[in-house]
Coordinates of C-alpha atoms in Angstrom, one line a residue:
X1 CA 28.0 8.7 212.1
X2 CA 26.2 7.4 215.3
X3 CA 25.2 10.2 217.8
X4 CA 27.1 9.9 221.4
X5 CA 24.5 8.3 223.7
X6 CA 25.7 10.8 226.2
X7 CA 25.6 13.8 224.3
X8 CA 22.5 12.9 223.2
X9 CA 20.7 13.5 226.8
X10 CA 21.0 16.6 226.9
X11 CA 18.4 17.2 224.0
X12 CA 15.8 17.8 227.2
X13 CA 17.2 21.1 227.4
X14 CA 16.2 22.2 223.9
X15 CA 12.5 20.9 224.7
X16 CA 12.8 22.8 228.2
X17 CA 14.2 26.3 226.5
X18 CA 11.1 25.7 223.7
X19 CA 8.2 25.5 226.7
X20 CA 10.1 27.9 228.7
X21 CA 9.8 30.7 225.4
X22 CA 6.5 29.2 224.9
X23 CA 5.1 29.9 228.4
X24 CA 6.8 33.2 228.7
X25 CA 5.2 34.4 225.5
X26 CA 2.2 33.6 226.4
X27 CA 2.7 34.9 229.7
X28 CA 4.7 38.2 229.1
X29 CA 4.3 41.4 227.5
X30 CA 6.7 40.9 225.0
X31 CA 7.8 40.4 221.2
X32 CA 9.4 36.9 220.3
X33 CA 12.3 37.5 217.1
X34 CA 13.7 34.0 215.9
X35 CA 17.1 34.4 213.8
X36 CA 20.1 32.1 212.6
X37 CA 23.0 34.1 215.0
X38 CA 26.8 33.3 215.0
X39 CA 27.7 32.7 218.2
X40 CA 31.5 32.9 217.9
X41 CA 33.8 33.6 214.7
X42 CA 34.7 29.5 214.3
X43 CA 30.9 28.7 215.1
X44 CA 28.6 27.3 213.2
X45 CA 25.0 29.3 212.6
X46 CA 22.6 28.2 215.7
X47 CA 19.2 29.2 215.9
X48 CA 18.6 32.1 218.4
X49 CA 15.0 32.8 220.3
X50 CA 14.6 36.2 222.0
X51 CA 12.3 37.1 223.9
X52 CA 11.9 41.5 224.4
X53 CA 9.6 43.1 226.6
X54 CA 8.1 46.0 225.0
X55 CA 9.2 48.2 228.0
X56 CA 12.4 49.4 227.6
X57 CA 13.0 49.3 231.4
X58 CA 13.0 45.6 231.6
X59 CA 15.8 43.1 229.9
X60 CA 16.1 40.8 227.3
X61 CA 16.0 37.2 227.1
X62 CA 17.7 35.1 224.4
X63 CA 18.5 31.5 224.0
X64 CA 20.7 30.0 221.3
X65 CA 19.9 25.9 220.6
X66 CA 23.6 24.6 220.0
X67 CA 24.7 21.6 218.6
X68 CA 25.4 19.5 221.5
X69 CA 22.5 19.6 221.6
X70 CA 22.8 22.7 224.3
X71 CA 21.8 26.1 224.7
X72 CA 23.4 29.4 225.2
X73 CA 21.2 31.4 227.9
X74 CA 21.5 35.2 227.5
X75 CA 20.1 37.7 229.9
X76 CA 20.1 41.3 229.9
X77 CA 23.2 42.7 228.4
X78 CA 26.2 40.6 229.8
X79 CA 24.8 37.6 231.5
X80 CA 25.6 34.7 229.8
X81 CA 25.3 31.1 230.5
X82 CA 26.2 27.8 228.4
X83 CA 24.0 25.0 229.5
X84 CA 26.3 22.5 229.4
X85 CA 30.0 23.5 229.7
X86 CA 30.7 20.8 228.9
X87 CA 29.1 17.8 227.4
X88 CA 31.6 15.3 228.0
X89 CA 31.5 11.8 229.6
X90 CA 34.4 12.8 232.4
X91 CA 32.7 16.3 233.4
X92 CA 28.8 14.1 233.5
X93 CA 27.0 17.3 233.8
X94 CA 23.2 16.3 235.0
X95 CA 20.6 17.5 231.9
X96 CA 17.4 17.8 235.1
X97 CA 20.0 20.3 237.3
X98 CA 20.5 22.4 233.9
X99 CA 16.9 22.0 232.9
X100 CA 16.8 24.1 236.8
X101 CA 19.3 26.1 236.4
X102 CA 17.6 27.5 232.7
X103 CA 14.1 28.0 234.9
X104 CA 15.5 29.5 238.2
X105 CA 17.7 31.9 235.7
X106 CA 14.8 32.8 233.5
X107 CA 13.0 33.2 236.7
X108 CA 15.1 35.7 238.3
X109 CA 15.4 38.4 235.2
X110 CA 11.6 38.2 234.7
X111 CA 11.1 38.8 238.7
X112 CA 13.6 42.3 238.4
X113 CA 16.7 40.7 239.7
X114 CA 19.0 41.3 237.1
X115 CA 21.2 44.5 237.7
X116 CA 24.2 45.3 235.9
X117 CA 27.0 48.3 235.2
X118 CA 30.0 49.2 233.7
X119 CA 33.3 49.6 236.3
X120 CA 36.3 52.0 235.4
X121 CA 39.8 50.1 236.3
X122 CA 43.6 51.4 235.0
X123 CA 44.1 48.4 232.8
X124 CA 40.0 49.4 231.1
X125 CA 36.4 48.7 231.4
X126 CA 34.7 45.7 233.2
X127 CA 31.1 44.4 232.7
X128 CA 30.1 43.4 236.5
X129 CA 26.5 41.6 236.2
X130 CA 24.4 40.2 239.4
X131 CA 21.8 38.0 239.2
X132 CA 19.1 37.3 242.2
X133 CA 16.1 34.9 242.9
X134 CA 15.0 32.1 245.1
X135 CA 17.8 30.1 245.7
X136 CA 20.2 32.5 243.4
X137 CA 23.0 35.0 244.1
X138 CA 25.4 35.0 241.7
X139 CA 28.0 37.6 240.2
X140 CA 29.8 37.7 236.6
X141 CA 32.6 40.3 235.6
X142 CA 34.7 40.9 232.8
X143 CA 36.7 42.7 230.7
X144 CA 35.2 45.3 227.8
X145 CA 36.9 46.3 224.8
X146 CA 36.9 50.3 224.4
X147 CA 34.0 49.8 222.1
X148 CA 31.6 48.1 223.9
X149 CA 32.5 50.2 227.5
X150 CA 31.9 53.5 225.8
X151 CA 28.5 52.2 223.9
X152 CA 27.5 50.7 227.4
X153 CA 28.0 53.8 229.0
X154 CA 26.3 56.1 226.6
X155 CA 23.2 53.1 227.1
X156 CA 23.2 54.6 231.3
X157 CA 25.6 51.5 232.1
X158 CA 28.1 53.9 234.0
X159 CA 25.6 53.4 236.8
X160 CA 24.4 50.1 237.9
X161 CA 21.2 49.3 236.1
X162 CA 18.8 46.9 237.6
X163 CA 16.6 45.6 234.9
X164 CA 12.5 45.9 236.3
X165 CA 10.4 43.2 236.6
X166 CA 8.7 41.7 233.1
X167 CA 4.5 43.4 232.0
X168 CA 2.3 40.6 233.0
X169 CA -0.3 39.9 229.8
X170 CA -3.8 41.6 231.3
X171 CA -5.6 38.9 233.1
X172 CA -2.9 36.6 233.6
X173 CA -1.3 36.1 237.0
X174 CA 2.5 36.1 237.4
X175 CA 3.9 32.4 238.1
X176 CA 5.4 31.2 241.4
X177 CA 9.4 31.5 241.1
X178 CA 11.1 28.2 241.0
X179 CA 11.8 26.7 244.2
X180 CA 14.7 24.5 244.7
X181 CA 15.0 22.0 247.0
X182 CA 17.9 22.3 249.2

């Protein structure tokens, strides 16, 4: 079976993620765990990068290399982005804006600007993430299940949590944030 010429350009985003885990590594104060991870219950097994400061104060990265070929960005506890979302010819999603949206992402949770808590409602619990950098203000919510409220909440979650800023490496300086031209 011939691969899809227009699937197929979005490969740059697997050699992106891999110098973006490779320059953070180097970079960061932090441990770097590769696994084989289901991402869903009808997924196949995708191979998962993490990257895990070694203060507990400052959140996890995590990037799953997908078939498409595409990535599934992870940051913090709830923050979760598929890079494309969808790979399809109609939807013509540009592989260089996604290759900017992983850096200016990554960017923003290593800089301190991920917060995130865990909001009572009457119908349950919802997840309510922010995520802030240069040229990035964006908000996610959603539902828990009872599980996963009361397990964020004994992890300090009832209270919003902003994640600090990743330990710099001695002797290395930290990075200029991506800029995007607007």
């Amino acid at each position: 079976m011939r691969a899809d010429p227009h699937v197929a350009r979005f490969a740059v985003l697997h050699d992106a993620a891999e110098a973006l885990l490779d320059d953070l590594a180097e970079r960061y104060v932090v441990d770097r765990r590769e696994s084989k991870e289901l991402l869903g219950p009808a997924d196949a097994l995708v191979r998962m990068e993490r990257l895990m400061p070694r203060t507990p104060a400052a959140a996890p990265l995590a990037i799953a290399f997908t078939e498409t070929p595409g990535l599934v960005l992870r940051l913090g506890r709830w923050w979760v982005e598929t890079l494309p979302m969808c790979a399809c010819a109609v939807c013509d999603e540009d592989p260089a804006r996604l290759v900017d949206a992983l850096r200016t992402q990554a960017s923003a949770l290593i800089e301190g600007g991920l917060w995130e808590r865990v909001r009572r409602g009457v119908g349950g619990s919802w997840f309510e993430s922010r995520l802030i950098g240069v040229g990035l203000n964006a908000r996610r919510e959603g539902p828990l299940t009872r599980w996963d409220a009361r397990e964020a909440r004994r992890s300090g979650f009832a209270a919003a949590v902003q994640w600090a800023p990743w330990p710099l490496k001695p002797g290395t300086a930290r990075a200029e944030p991506v800029r995007r031209d607007v």
